[in-house]
Short mmCIF file of C-alpha atoms in Angstrom, two decimals:
data_model
loop_
_atom_site.label_atom_id
_atom_site.label_comp_id
_atom_site.label_asym_id
_atom_site.label_seq_id
_atom_site.Cartn_x
_atom_site.Cartn_y
_atom_site.Cartn_z
CA MET A 1082 -16.36 -21.65 -24.04
CA SER A 1083 -16.79 -20.81 -27.70
CA PRO A 1084 -14.70 -18.29 -29.68
CA SER A 1085 -17.78 -16.10 -29.99
CA HIS A 1086 -17.33 -15.17 -26.34
CA ASP A 1087 -14.00 -13.49 -27.09
CA ASP A 1088 -14.16 -9.70 -27.20
CA GLY A 1089 -12.44 -9.51 -30.56
CA ALA A 1090 -13.69 -5.96 -30.99
CA PHE A 1091 -11.67 -4.81 -27.99
CA PRO A 1092 -9.78 -1.84 -29.45
CA HIS A 1093 -6.05 -1.34 -29.49
CA LEU A 1094 -5.76 1.57 -27.09
CA GLY A 1095 -2.77 3.18 -28.73
CA LEU A 1096 -1.08 6.53 -28.14
CA ALA A 1097 -3.50 9.08 -29.47
CA GLY A 1098 -2.60 12.63 -30.44
CA GLY A 1099 1.04 12.17 -31.44
CA SER A 1100 4.07 10.43 -30.00
CA GLN A 1101 5.70 13.21 -27.97
CA ARG A 1102 5.15 12.51 -24.30
CA ARG A 1103 6.43 14.20 -21.17
CA GLN A 1104 5.32 11.46 -18.82
CA LEU A 1105 4.20 7.86 -19.02
CA LEU A 1106 1.93 6.98 -16.10
CA LEU A 1107 2.05 3.23 -15.51
CA ILE A 1108 -1.18 1.97 -13.97
CA LEU A 1109 -0.77 -1.51 -12.51
CA GLY A 1110 -3.47 -4.15 -12.26
CA ASP A 1111 -4.19 -3.34 -8.61
CA GLN A 1112 -4.38 0.44 -9.17
CA LEU A 1113 -7.70 0.83 -10.93
CA ASP A 1114 -8.72 4.22 -9.58
CA PRO A 1115 -9.02 7.07 -12.11
CA ARG A 1116 -8.17 9.56 -9.35
CA TYR A 1117 -4.56 8.42 -9.63
CA LEU A 1118 -4.31 10.49 -12.80
CA GLY A 1119 -4.97 13.69 -10.88
CA HIS A 1120 -2.60 12.57 -8.14
CA ALA A 1121 0.15 12.22 -10.76
CA GLY A 1122 -0.56 15.59 -12.36
CA PHE A 1123 -1.60 13.83 -15.55
CA ASP A 1124 -2.01 16.10 -18.60
CA PRO A 1125 -3.78 14.33 -21.49
CA HIS A 1126 -2.18 16.72 -23.99
CA PHE A 1127 1.34 15.53 -23.16
CA ASP A 1128 1.09 12.35 -21.09
CA ALA A 1129 -0.19 8.84 -21.62
CA VAL A 1130 -1.41 6.07 -19.38
CA VAL A 1131 0.37 2.74 -19.83
CA MET A 1132 -1.28 -0.53 -18.81
CA LEU A 1133 0.41 -3.86 -19.43
CA GLU A 1134 -0.80 -7.44 -19.27
CA VAL A 1135 2.28 -9.64 -18.94
CA PRO A 1136 2.50 -13.42 -18.40
CA GLU A 1137 5.16 -13.04 -15.72
CA GLU A 1138 2.64 -11.53 -13.31
CA ALA A 1139 0.44 -14.62 -13.65
CA SER A 1140 3.25 -17.14 -13.38
CA HIS A 1141 6.05 -15.96 -11.05
CA VAL A 1142 4.11 -17.94 -8.44
CA PRO A 1143 1.49 -20.55 -9.41
CA SER A 1144 -1.59 -18.34 -9.73
CA HIS A 1145 -5.22 -19.36 -9.46
CA ARG A 1146 -7.08 -19.03 -12.73
CA ALA A 1147 -9.70 -16.83 -11.05
CA ARG A 1148 -7.07 -14.46 -9.65
CA THR A 1149 -5.51 -13.97 -13.08
CA ALA A 1150 -8.92 -13.54 -14.70
CA LEU A 1151 -10.05 -11.01 -12.10
CA PHE A 1152 -7.01 -8.81 -12.63
CA LEU A 1153 -7.18 -8.97 -16.42
CA SER A 1154 -10.92 -8.36 -16.67
CA ALA A 1155 -10.83 -5.45 -14.23
CA MET A 1156 -7.87 -3.94 -16.11
CA ARG A 1157 -9.62 -4.18 -19.47
CA HIS A 1158 -12.81 -2.62 -18.15
CA PHE A 1159 -10.81 0.19 -16.55
CA ALA A 1160 -8.89 0.88 -19.77
CA LEU A 1161 -12.14 1.06 -21.74
CA ASP A 1162 -13.49 3.54 -19.22
CA LEU A 1163 -10.40 5.72 -19.64
CA ARG A 1164 -10.77 5.55 -23.42
CA ASP A 1165 -14.39 6.68 -23.13
CA ARG A 1166 -13.09 9.73 -21.24
CA ASP A 1167 -10.62 10.49 -24.06
CA ILE A 1168 -7.59 9.59 -21.94
CA PRO A 1169 -4.66 8.46 -24.13
CA VAL A 1170 -3.82 4.90 -23.14
CA HIS A 1171 -1.28 2.41 -24.37
CA TYR A 1172 -2.65 -1.02 -23.46
CA GLY A 1173 -0.44 -4.06 -23.93
CA ARG A 1174 -2.53 -7.22 -24.18
CA LEU A 1175 -1.50 -10.64 -22.98
CA ASP A 1176 -2.51 -12.15 -26.31
CA ASP A 1177 -0.43 -9.72 -28.36
CA PRO A 1178 1.96 -12.02 -30.33
CA ASP A 1179 4.81 -9.56 -29.67
CA ASN A 1180 4.23 -9.44 -25.91
CA GLY A 1181 7.66 -9.78 -24.29
CA GLY A 1182 6.30 -11.40 -21.15
CA SER A 1183 7.41 -8.93 -18.46
CA PHE A 1184 7.04 -5.28 -17.49
CA ALA A 1185 10.69 -4.70 -18.41
CA SER A 1186 10.44 -6.18 -21.89
CA GLU A 1187 7.14 -4.43 -22.64
CA LEU A 1188 8.47 -1.04 -21.49
CA ARG A 1189 11.56 -1.52 -23.66
CA ARG A 1190 9.31 -2.32 -26.61
CA LEU A 1191 7.23 0.77 -25.88
CA ALA A 1192 10.37 2.93 -25.72
CA THR A 1193 10.98 2.25 -29.42
CA ARG A 1194 7.61 3.83 -30.25
CA VAL A 1195 7.39 6.87 -27.98
CA ASP A 1196 9.64 9.70 -26.92
CA ALA A 1197 9.19 9.74 -23.13
CA GLU A 1198 11.05 11.66 -20.47
CA ALA A 1199 9.72 10.04 -17.34
CA LEU A 1200 8.05 6.92 -16.01
CA THR A 1201 5.68 7.68 -13.15
CA VAL A 1202 4.22 4.99 -10.93
CA ILE A 1203 2.07 4.94 -7.84
CA ARG A 1204 3.86 2.86 -5.20
CA PRO A 1205 3.41 -0.75 -6.36
CA GLY A 1206 2.20 -3.48 -4.02
CA GLU A 1207 5.42 -5.47 -4.22
CA TRP A 1208 9.13 -4.82 -3.78
CA ARG A 1209 9.87 -7.05 -6.79
CA VAL A 1210 7.79 -4.88 -9.11
CA LEU A 1211 9.12 -1.59 -7.72
CA ASP A 1212 12.76 -2.63 -8.09
CA GLY A 1213 12.18 -3.97 -11.61
CA LEU A 1214 10.46 -0.78 -12.80
CA GLU A 1215 13.13 1.45 -11.34
CA ALA A 1216 15.85 -0.61 -13.04
CA VAL A 1217 14.25 -0.58 -16.49
CA ALA A 1218 13.58 3.18 -16.28
CA ALA A 1219 17.25 3.77 -15.52
CA ASP A 1220 18.24 1.50 -18.41
CA LEU A 1221 16.03 3.47 -20.80
CA GLY A 1222 17.22 6.85 -19.53
CA TRP A 1223 13.79 7.78 -18.18
CA ARG A 1224 13.39 9.79 -15.02
CA PHE A 1225 11.68 7.52 -12.50
CA GLN A 1226 9.08 8.98 -10.18
CA MET A 1227 7.28 6.95 -7.53
CA LEU A 1228 4.33 8.61 -5.83
CA GLU A 1229 2.76 7.51 -2.57
CA ASP A 1230 -0.58 5.78 -2.88
CA PRO A 1231 -3.42 8.08 -1.71
CA HIS A 1232 -5.74 5.07 -1.48
CA PHE A 1233 -4.38 4.26 1.98
CA LEU A 1234 -4.96 6.26 5.14
CA SER A 1235 -1.34 6.06 6.28
CA THR A 1236 2.02 6.10 4.55
CA PRO A 1237 5.04 3.85 5.01
CA GLU A 1238 6.87 6.85 6.45
CA GLU A 1239 4.16 7.39 9.07
CA PHE A 1240 4.28 3.74 10.02
CA SER A 1241 8.08 3.72 10.32
CA ALA A 1242 7.96 6.80 12.52
CA TRP A 1243 5.43 5.07 14.76
CA ALA A 1244 7.46 1.84 14.81
CA LYS A 1245 10.77 3.50 15.66
CA GLY A 1246 12.06 2.37 19.05
CA ARG A 1247 9.26 -0.10 19.71
CA LYS A 1248 10.27 -3.58 20.84
CA GLN A 1249 7.13 -5.08 19.30
CA LEU A 1250 4.80 -3.80 16.61
CA VAL A 1251 1.32 -4.34 18.01
CA MET A 1252 -1.50 -3.67 15.58
CA GLU A 1253 -3.88 -2.51 18.30
CA TYR A 1254 -1.74 0.53 19.13
CA PHE A 1255 -1.30 1.61 15.52
CA TYR A 1256 -5.05 1.16 15.03
CA ARG A 1257 -5.76 3.43 17.98
CA GLN A 1258 -3.42 6.07 16.59
CA LEU A 1259 -5.26 6.04 13.27
CA ARG A 1260 -8.64 6.14 15.03
CA LYS A 1261 -7.54 9.28 16.87
CA ARG A 1262 -6.11 10.93 13.77
CA THR A 1263 -9.09 10.19 11.52
CA GLY A 1264 -11.81 10.50 14.15
CA LEU A 1265 -13.32 7.21 12.98
CA LEU A 1266 -15.44 5.62 15.73
CA MET A 1267 -14.46 8.36 18.16
CA ASP A 1268 -16.99 10.34 20.19
CA ASP A 1269 -17.12 14.11 20.68
CA ALA A 1270 -14.92 13.83 23.78
CA GLY A 1271 -12.15 12.09 21.85
CA LYS A 1272 -12.92 8.72 23.41
CA PRO A 1273 -13.56 5.47 21.51
CA GLU A 1274 -17.19 4.97 20.54
CA GLY A 1275 -18.97 2.94 23.21
CA GLY A 1276 -16.07 3.28 25.63
CA GLU A 1277 -13.95 0.40 24.28
CA TRP A 1278 -11.31 0.34 21.57
CA ASN A 1279 -12.41 -3.04 20.24
CA TYR A 1280 -15.17 -5.57 20.72
CA ASP A 1281 -13.30 -8.65 19.59
CA LYS A 1282 -14.51 -10.73 22.54
CA GLN A 1283 -18.08 -10.33 21.28
CA ASN A 1284 -17.12 -11.50 17.79
CA ARG A 1285 -16.37 -15.17 18.38
CA LYS A 1286 -19.73 -16.90 18.19
CA ALA A 1287 -20.12 -20.23 16.47
CA LEU A 1288 -23.07 -20.73 14.13
CA GLY A 1289 -25.62 -22.43 16.39
CA LYS A 1290 -29.15 -23.51 15.62
CA ARG A 1291 -30.44 -20.01 16.36
CA ALA A 1292 -28.06 -18.25 13.99
CA PRO A 1293 -29.80 -16.13 11.36
CA ASP A 1294 -30.06 -17.30 7.77
CA ARG A 1295 -27.16 -16.37 5.55
CA PRO A 1296 -28.26 -14.20 2.61
CA GLU A 1297 -27.14 -14.94 -0.91
CA VAL A 1298 -24.14 -12.94 -2.05
CA PRO A 1299 -24.36 -10.86 -5.24
CA ARG A 1300 -23.07 -12.47 -8.41
CA PHE A 1301 -21.91 -10.55 -11.46
CA GLU A 1302 -22.40 -12.51 -14.65
CA PRO A 1303 -19.46 -12.16 -17.06
CA ASP A 1304 -19.95 -9.75 -19.95
CA ALA A 1305 -18.20 -10.05 -23.32
CA VAL A 1306 -14.95 -8.60 -21.98
CA THR A 1307 -14.85 -10.98 -19.04
CA LEU A 1308 -15.85 -13.98 -21.15
CA GLY A 1309 -12.98 -13.20 -23.47
CA VAL A 1310 -10.60 -13.06 -20.52
CA LEU A 1311 -11.86 -16.36 -19.11
CA GLU A 1312 -11.23 -18.04 -22.44
CA LEU A 1313 -7.78 -16.44 -22.68
CA VAL A 1314 -6.77 -17.61 -19.22
CA GLU A 1315 -7.88 -21.17 -19.91
CA ARG A 1316 -5.92 -21.16 -23.15
CA ARG A 1317 -2.74 -19.46 -21.96
CA PHE A 1318 -2.47 -21.07 -18.52
CA PRO A 1319 -3.82 -24.61 -18.93
CA ASP A 1320 -1.76 -25.95 -16.02
CA ALA A 1321 -2.69 -23.18 -13.59
CA PRO A 1322 -4.45 -24.24 -10.37
CA GLY A 1323 -8.04 -23.49 -9.51
CA SER A 1324 -11.30 -23.28 -11.41
CA LEU A 1325 -13.06 -20.59 -13.45
CA ASP A 1326 -16.45 -22.27 -13.21
CA GLY A 1327 -18.92 -19.84 -11.70
CA PHE A 1328 -16.58 -16.83 -11.89
CA ALA A 1329 -18.73 -13.91 -10.71
CA TRP A 1330 -16.47 -11.40 -8.90
CA PRO A 1331 -17.05 -7.66 -9.43
CA VAL A 1332 -14.71 -6.35 -12.12
CA THR A 1333 -15.88 -2.72 -12.38
CA ARG A 1334 -16.40 0.08 -9.89
CA GLY A 1335 -20.13 -0.01 -10.52
CA GLN A 1336 -20.28 -3.69 -9.64
CA ALA A 1337 -18.07 -3.12 -6.58
CA LEU A 1338 -20.46 -0.44 -5.29
CA ILE A 1339 -23.36 -2.88 -5.65
CA ALA A 1340 -21.37 -5.46 -3.67
CA LEU A 1341 -20.62 -2.88 -0.97
CA GLU A 1342 -24.25 -1.85 -0.56
CA ASP A 1343 -25.36 -5.48 -0.44
CA PHE A 1344 -22.93 -6.23 2.38
CA LEU A 1345 -23.82 -3.14 4.39
CA VAL A 1346 -27.55 -3.86 4.23
CA ARG A 1347 -27.72 -7.65 4.34
CA ARG A 1348 -24.66 -9.04 6.13
CA LEU A 1349 -22.95 -6.35 8.20
CA PRO A 1350 -25.49 -6.55 11.06
CA HIS A 1351 -24.38 -10.13 11.82
CA PHE A 1352 -20.78 -9.87 10.62
CA GLY A 1353 -19.35 -9.13 14.07
CA ASP A 1354 -20.99 -11.99 15.95
CA TYR A 1355 -20.02 -14.64 13.41
CA GLN A 1356 -16.85 -13.35 11.76
CA ASP A 1357 -14.80 -16.24 13.23
CA ALA A 1358 -17.37 -18.97 12.56
CA MET A 1359 -16.98 -21.78 10.03
CA LYS A 1360 -19.62 -24.01 8.48
CA ARG A 1361 -19.40 -26.87 6.05
CA GLY A 1362 -20.62 -25.99 2.56
CA GLU A 1363 -20.95 -22.27 3.33
CA PRO A 1364 -17.88 -20.33 2.21
CA TRP A 1365 -19.38 -16.82 2.42
CA LEU A 1366 -21.40 -16.62 5.68
CA PHE A 1367 -21.65 -12.93 6.69
CA HIS A 1368 -18.32 -11.78 5.26
CA SER A 1369 -18.07 -8.73 3.04
CA LEU A 1370 -16.18 -10.29 0.07
CA LEU A 1371 -14.92 -6.75 -0.60
CA ALA A 1372 -11.17 -7.38 -0.28
CA PRO A 1373 -10.69 -8.08 -4.01
CA ALA A 1374 -12.41 -4.81 -4.97
CA LEU A 1375 -10.53 -2.88 -2.28
CA ASN A 1376 -7.16 -4.31 -3.27
CA LEU A 1377 -7.78 -3.60 -6.96
CA LYS A 1378 -8.74 -0.03 -5.86
CA LEU A 1379 -12.24 -0.29 -7.29
CA LEU A 1380 -13.40 0.81 -3.83
CA ASP A 1381 -11.86 3.37 -1.49
CA PRO A 1382 -11.50 2.33 2.17
CA ARG A 1383 -12.91 5.68 3.30
CA GLU A 1384 -16.20 5.14 1.51
CA VAL A 1385 -16.39 1.56 2.72
CA MET A 1386 -15.89 2.53 6.37
CA ALA A 1387 -18.19 5.55 6.02
CA GLY A 1388 -20.93 3.23 4.80
CA ALA A 1389 -20.48 0.97 7.80
CA LEU A 1390 -20.52 3.93 10.20
CA GLU A 1391 -23.70 5.21 8.61
CA ARG A 1392 -25.37 1.87 9.29
CA TYR A 1393 -24.29 2.12 12.94
CA ARG A 1394 -25.51 5.72 13.32
CA SER A 1395 -28.89 4.77 11.84
CA GLY A 1396 -29.23 1.83 14.23
CA ASP A 1397 -29.10 -0.75 11.44
CA ALA A 1398 -25.85 -2.43 12.54
CA PRO A 1399 -24.49 -2.96 16.06
CA LEU A 1400 -21.24 -1.46 17.30
CA ASN A 1401 -19.43 -4.78 17.63
CA ALA A 1402 -20.06 -5.54 13.95
CA VAL A 1403 -19.08 -2.10 12.70
CA GLU A 1404 -15.98 -1.82 14.88
CA GLY A 1405 -14.86 -5.32 13.88
CA PHE A 1406 -15.24 -4.41 10.22
CA VAL A 1407 -13.48 -1.06 10.59
CA ARG A 1408 -10.64 -2.78 12.50
CA GLN A 1409 -10.04 -5.10 9.55
CA ILE A 1410 -9.61 -2.10 7.23
CA LEU A 1411 -8.21 0.74 9.33
CA GLY A 1412 -6.40 -1.63 11.68
CA TRP A 1413 -5.09 -4.78 10.01
CA ARG A 1414 -4.99 -3.52 6.43
CA GLU A 1415 -3.01 -0.38 7.24
CA PHE A 1416 -0.82 -2.13 9.82
CA ILE A 1417 0.10 -5.03 7.57
CA ARG A 1418 1.03 -2.70 4.72
CA GLY A 1419 3.18 -0.68 7.10
CA VAL A 1420 5.00 -3.83 8.20
CA TYR A 1421 5.64 -4.86 4.60
CA TRP A 1422 7.45 -1.66 3.64
CA HIS A 1423 9.09 -1.12 7.03
CA GLU A 1424 10.68 -4.56 7.19
CA GLY A 1425 12.29 -4.27 3.75
CA ARG A 1426 13.16 -6.36 0.74
CA ASP A 1427 14.48 -9.42 2.60
CA TYR A 1428 11.42 -9.80 4.81
CA GLY A 1429 10.07 -12.67 2.73
CA GLU A 1430 13.22 -14.75 3.27
CA ARG A 1431 12.86 -14.98 7.04
CA ASN A 1432 12.38 -18.37 8.66
CA GLY A 1433 12.38 -17.79 12.39
CA LEU A 1434 11.23 -21.30 13.30
CA GLU A 1435 13.57 -22.99 10.79
CA ALA A 1436 10.71 -24.81 9.07
CA ASP A 1437 11.89 -26.81 6.07
CA LEU A 1438 9.21 -29.23 4.84
CA PRO A 1439 7.58 -29.00 1.39
CA LEU A 1440 4.00 -27.85 1.00
CA PRO A 1441 1.71 -30.91 1.22
CA GLU A 1442 0.11 -31.98 -2.05
CA MET A 1443 -3.37 -31.51 -0.59
CA TYR A 1444 -2.93 -27.73 -0.88
CA TRP A 1445 -3.11 -28.17 -4.65
CA THR A 1446 -5.75 -30.90 -4.79
CA GLY A 1447 -7.92 -30.57 -1.67
CA ASP A 1448 -7.64 -34.34 -1.32
CA THR A 1449 -7.56 -35.20 2.39
CA ASP A 1450 -9.65 -37.03 5.00
CA MET A 1451 -9.52 -33.95 7.24
CA VAL A 1452 -12.91 -32.33 6.67
CA CYS A 1453 -11.81 -28.87 7.82
CA MET A 1454 -8.86 -28.87 5.42
CA ARG A 1455 -10.89 -30.40 2.59
CA GLU A 1456 -13.58 -27.74 2.97
CA SER A 1457 -11.16 -24.83 3.31
CA LEU A 1458 -8.84 -25.93 0.51
CA GLY A 1459 -11.76 -26.95 -1.71
CA GLN A 1460 -13.33 -23.52 -1.66
CA VAL A 1461 -9.97 -21.90 -2.40
CA LEU A 1462 -9.55 -24.15 -5.43
CA GLU A 1463 -13.12 -23.44 -6.52
CA HIS A 1464 -13.45 -19.74 -5.75
CA GLY A 1465 -10.00 -18.36 -4.89
CA TYR A 1466 -11.46 -17.37 -1.52
CA GLY A 1467 -11.40 -18.21 2.16
CA HIS A 1468 -12.27 -16.01 5.09
CA HIS A 1469 -9.68 -14.89 7.63
CA ILE A 1470 -10.20 -17.68 10.18
CA GLN A 1471 -9.96 -20.37 7.54
CA ARG A 1472 -6.74 -18.79 6.32
CA LEU A 1473 -5.24 -18.32 9.78
CA MET A 1474 -6.56 -21.22 11.85
CA ILE A 1475 -7.08 -23.98 9.25
CA THR A 1476 -4.77 -23.82 6.23
CA GLY A 1477 -2.24 -21.53 7.93
CA ASN A 1478 -2.32 -23.35 11.25
CA TYR A 1479 -1.66 -26.69 9.58
CA ALA A 1480 1.35 -25.35 7.66
CA LEU A 1481 2.75 -23.83 10.86
CA LEU A 1482 2.23 -26.96 12.97
CA ALA A 1483 3.68 -29.23 10.28
CA GLY A 1484 6.76 -27.07 9.77
CA VAL A 1485 6.31 -26.17 6.09
CA LYS A 1486 9.00 -23.92 4.61
CA PRO A 1487 7.67 -20.32 4.77
CA ARG A 1488 8.46 -19.42 1.16
CA ALA A 1489 6.38 -22.36 -0.09
CA VAL A 1490 3.45 -21.21 2.03
CA THR A 1491 3.69 -17.51 1.20
CA ASP A 1492 3.89 -18.26 -2.52
CA TRP A 1493 0.77 -20.43 -2.26
CA TYR A 1494 -1.17 -17.71 -0.46
CA LEU A 1495 -0.03 -15.07 -2.94
CA GLY A 1496 -1.11 -17.11 -5.94
CA MET A 1497 -4.26 -18.81 -4.73
CA TYR A 1498 -6.49 -16.01 -3.40
CA VAL A 1499 -8.22 -13.53 -5.68
CA ASP A 1500 -7.52 -10.65 -3.28
CA ALA A 1501 -3.81 -11.43 -2.92
CA VAL A 1502 -1.16 -8.76 -3.42
CA ASP A 1503 2.29 -9.15 -1.85
CA TRP A 1504 1.99 -6.19 0.54
CA VAL A 1505 -1.01 -7.78 2.27
CA THR A 1506 -0.33 -11.49 1.76
CA LEU A 1507 3.30 -11.71 2.84
CA PRO A 1508 3.10 -10.15 6.34
CA ASN A 1509 -0.18 -11.91 7.08
CA THR A 1510 1.24 -15.28 6.04
CA LEU A 1511 4.87 -15.01 7.12
CA GLY A 1512 4.19 -13.11 10.32
CA MET A 1513 0.67 -13.77 11.53
CA MET A 1514 0.19 -17.34 10.30
CA LEU A 1515 3.68 -18.83 10.42
CA HIS A 1516 5.40 -16.74 13.11
CA ALA A 1517 8.42 -16.91 10.83
CA ASP A 1518 9.38 -13.23 11.10
CA GLY A 1519 10.62 -13.49 14.68
CA GLY A 1520 7.52 -11.99 16.25
CA VAL A 1521 7.21 -8.78 14.22
CA VAL A 1522 3.50 -9.25 13.45
CA GLY A 1523 2.36 -11.74 16.07
CA THR A 1524 3.34 -11.70 19.73
CA LYS A 1525 2.96 -15.48 19.80
CA PRO A 1526 2.39 -18.30 17.28
CA TYR A 1527 -1.31 -18.66 16.50
CA VAL A 1528 -1.36 -22.43 16.96
CA ALA A 1529 -4.40 -24.45 17.95
CA SER A 1530 -5.44 -28.07 18.26
CA GLY A 1531 -8.49 -29.72 16.77
CA ARG A 1532 -10.48 -28.52 19.78
CA TYR A 1533 -10.47 -24.97 18.39
CA VAL A 1534 -11.73 -26.19 15.02
CA GLN A 1535 -14.47 -28.15 16.79
CA ARG A 1536 -15.53 -25.13 18.82
CA MET A 1537 -15.71 -22.65 15.92
CA GLY A 1538 -17.30 -24.80 13.23
CA ASP A 1539 -19.17 -27.97 12.33
CA TYR A 1540 -16.37 -29.66 10.41
CA CYS A 1541 -15.48 -32.15 13.13
CA GLY A 1542 -18.94 -33.71 13.34
CA SER A 1543 -18.55 -35.41 9.96
CA CYS A 1544 -14.82 -36.11 10.19
CA ARG A 1545 -13.21 -39.50 10.82
CA TYR A 1546 -10.70 -37.89 13.21
CA ASP A 1547 -11.32 -37.12 16.89
CA PRO A 1548 -10.17 -33.60 17.92
CA GLY A 1549 -9.79 -34.77 21.52
CA THR A 1550 -7.39 -37.62 20.71
CA ARG A 1551 -3.64 -37.04 20.47
CA THR A 1552 -2.31 -40.37 19.16
CA GLY A 1553 -3.51 -43.34 17.16
CA GLU A 1554 -5.40 -43.77 13.90
CA ASP A 1555 -8.36 -41.68 15.09
CA ALA A 1556 -6.26 -38.78 16.39
CA CYS A 1557 -6.94 -35.43 14.77
CA PRO A 1558 -3.77 -34.36 12.91
CA PHE A 1559 -4.24 -30.83 14.24
CA THR A 1560 -4.21 -32.12 17.81
CA THR A 1561 -1.19 -34.38 17.34
CA LEU A 1562 0.77 -31.71 15.51
CA TYR A 1563 -0.18 -29.04 18.06
CA TRP A 1564 1.40 -30.90 20.96
CA ASP A 1565 4.37 -31.91 18.83
CA PHE A 1566 4.87 -28.25 17.84
CA LEU A 1567 5.00 -27.24 21.48
CA MET A 1568 7.57 -29.92 22.25
CA ARG A 1569 9.73 -29.11 19.22
CA HIS A 1570 9.80 -25.37 19.89
CA ARG A 1571 9.81 -25.12 23.69
CA GLY A 1572 13.48 -24.21 23.71
CA ARG A 1573 12.79 -21.32 21.33
CA LEU A 1574 9.42 -20.15 22.68
CA GLY A 1575 9.48 -21.24 26.31
CA ASP A 1576 9.91 -17.68 27.61
CA ASN A 1577 6.86 -16.37 25.74
CA ARG A 1578 4.50 -15.31 28.53
CA ARG A 1579 1.45 -15.55 26.30
CA MET A 1580 2.10 -19.28 25.99
CA ALA A 1581 2.38 -20.01 29.72
CA PHE A 1582 -0.96 -21.85 29.80
CA ALA A 1583 0.11 -24.07 26.88
CA TRP A 1584 3.34 -25.06 28.65
CA LYS A 1585 1.42 -25.98 31.79
CA ASN A 1586 -0.90 -28.21 29.79
CA LEU A 1587 2.05 -29.80 28.00
CA ASP A 1588 3.66 -30.63 31.34
CA ARG A 1589 0.55 -32.62 32.29
CA ILE A 1590 1.23 -35.13 29.48
CA ASP A 1591 3.44 -37.98 30.70
CA GLU A 1592 6.69 -38.89 28.95
CA ASP A 1593 5.36 -42.05 27.30
CA GLU A 1594 2.50 -40.18 25.64
CA GLN A 1595 4.79 -37.34 24.63
CA ARG A 1596 7.02 -39.89 22.94
CA ALA A 1597 4.01 -41.41 21.15
CA ILE A 1598 2.89 -37.93 20.01
CA ARG A 1599 6.34 -37.24 18.56
CA GLN A 1600 6.35 -40.52 16.67
CA HIS A 1601 2.87 -40.03 15.26
CA ALA A 1602 3.68 -36.43 14.33
CA ARG A 1603 6.74 -37.51 12.37
CA THR A 1604 4.55 -39.81 10.33
CA LEU A 1605 2.03 -37.03 9.70
CA ARG A 1606 4.83 -34.70 8.64
CA GLY A 1607 6.14 -37.28 6.19
CA LEU A 1608 9.30 -37.96 8.14
CA GLY A 1609 8.58 -41.55 9.17
CA ALA A 1610 8.17 -42.82 12.71
CA ALA A 1611 11.88 -43.14 13.42
CA GLY A 1612 13.45 -40.46 11.30
CA GLY A 1613 14.07 -39.33 7.76
#
């Protein structure tokens, strides 16, 4: 990438109109919605927007090059849009030689240049960031004001009120409450559209020979701003994982709206049927690819769901597809965020299954004989993307079965996906994937053998391992580790009623084979056949 691609003309967006400021409104990299200014009571005659690129946010966990580039490019485009609207903006660039490296150091540097009374933030997506901002504001003598994020359809307070007194937090029930409150997918009689709350059982088809062709997904060629960011990321983070080749994610609201319309018209009709399917060499299938734009706040969930409902009302998309899509946004997205704030600052330190192994090297290289893992990890390294079943039942399932330390896994998921923000990544990974939170998110561990992988995709057909074999050189590691997991954790999970069928099947395996499974599993887990 030549220097001519750098956007050297990118202006310094300094404090226009004088230095006296009543309020500094800090807009974070995942808060790129101009409506936040109105939400904060922003007055351009007295206030200023502050946006900061800091290396710490790209390095506190090993971050994929594409994730860092997406955030930086979207931020720069957003700041330019604010400038065009005559909004006073202080923009701290990553390549500023005086950049202090963190939000705290950059805000302290800014405090020497402006006379501010208050620092206002929309609720950040991470406890770490919130606590750090509150601390530096106190240190500088600024009044700190945190506002709730109007992007979401529920608040942490609403979730905590719903969760109070419940023995288990089941997403389905919170989803139903939000359906009733918003009226989304509810009929005139107050009943769920079509008579059922969800159509998940219809959404588990594998891609057979009669499956429809998968349409191409929209690509957004980098402009001068993005090209400059790509060059900057390569230069500043040469050891970061992942690739920037083919970077084409939407980085503006206009591009995000194009991506939304493309999904609604071309892929939503088949999204429901095949949302759990996997196919070698096809990372996108019928998925929306809208999570990055949603999590950066380039799209509003209300407009996204309204578009899907319009397709259903017009007869262009079936109910199972639309409900499945709405459930991901109104159900899982809102529920997971509620869990994050409800469970508190120490949530990420939980380790309910006492897993303690390091993350396997293949997560960073994609180098493995397991085709399903090679495909899933390879597309993460290439694109910073994997759909929800690949995350849960391939890469997440392997880490759970092998007993990888939760913090190592959650850090990998936070850094390696372009749509990752802590509020969404941590509960999904710690709770749903690893069952490390004691059953807060999942009522049982989502473990599966190679048979599941074989049923939902075509990976096994070209793999050297046999998903139906539990021991020996040809045994699928998923299958061996699945049965070993059940044996290792029966004392802890034996009373889980949702696992009764698994215990019955385990009891059918004789003692000699169980012993052989344990030995082979120890080798797979890097512990050696006898111990270590």
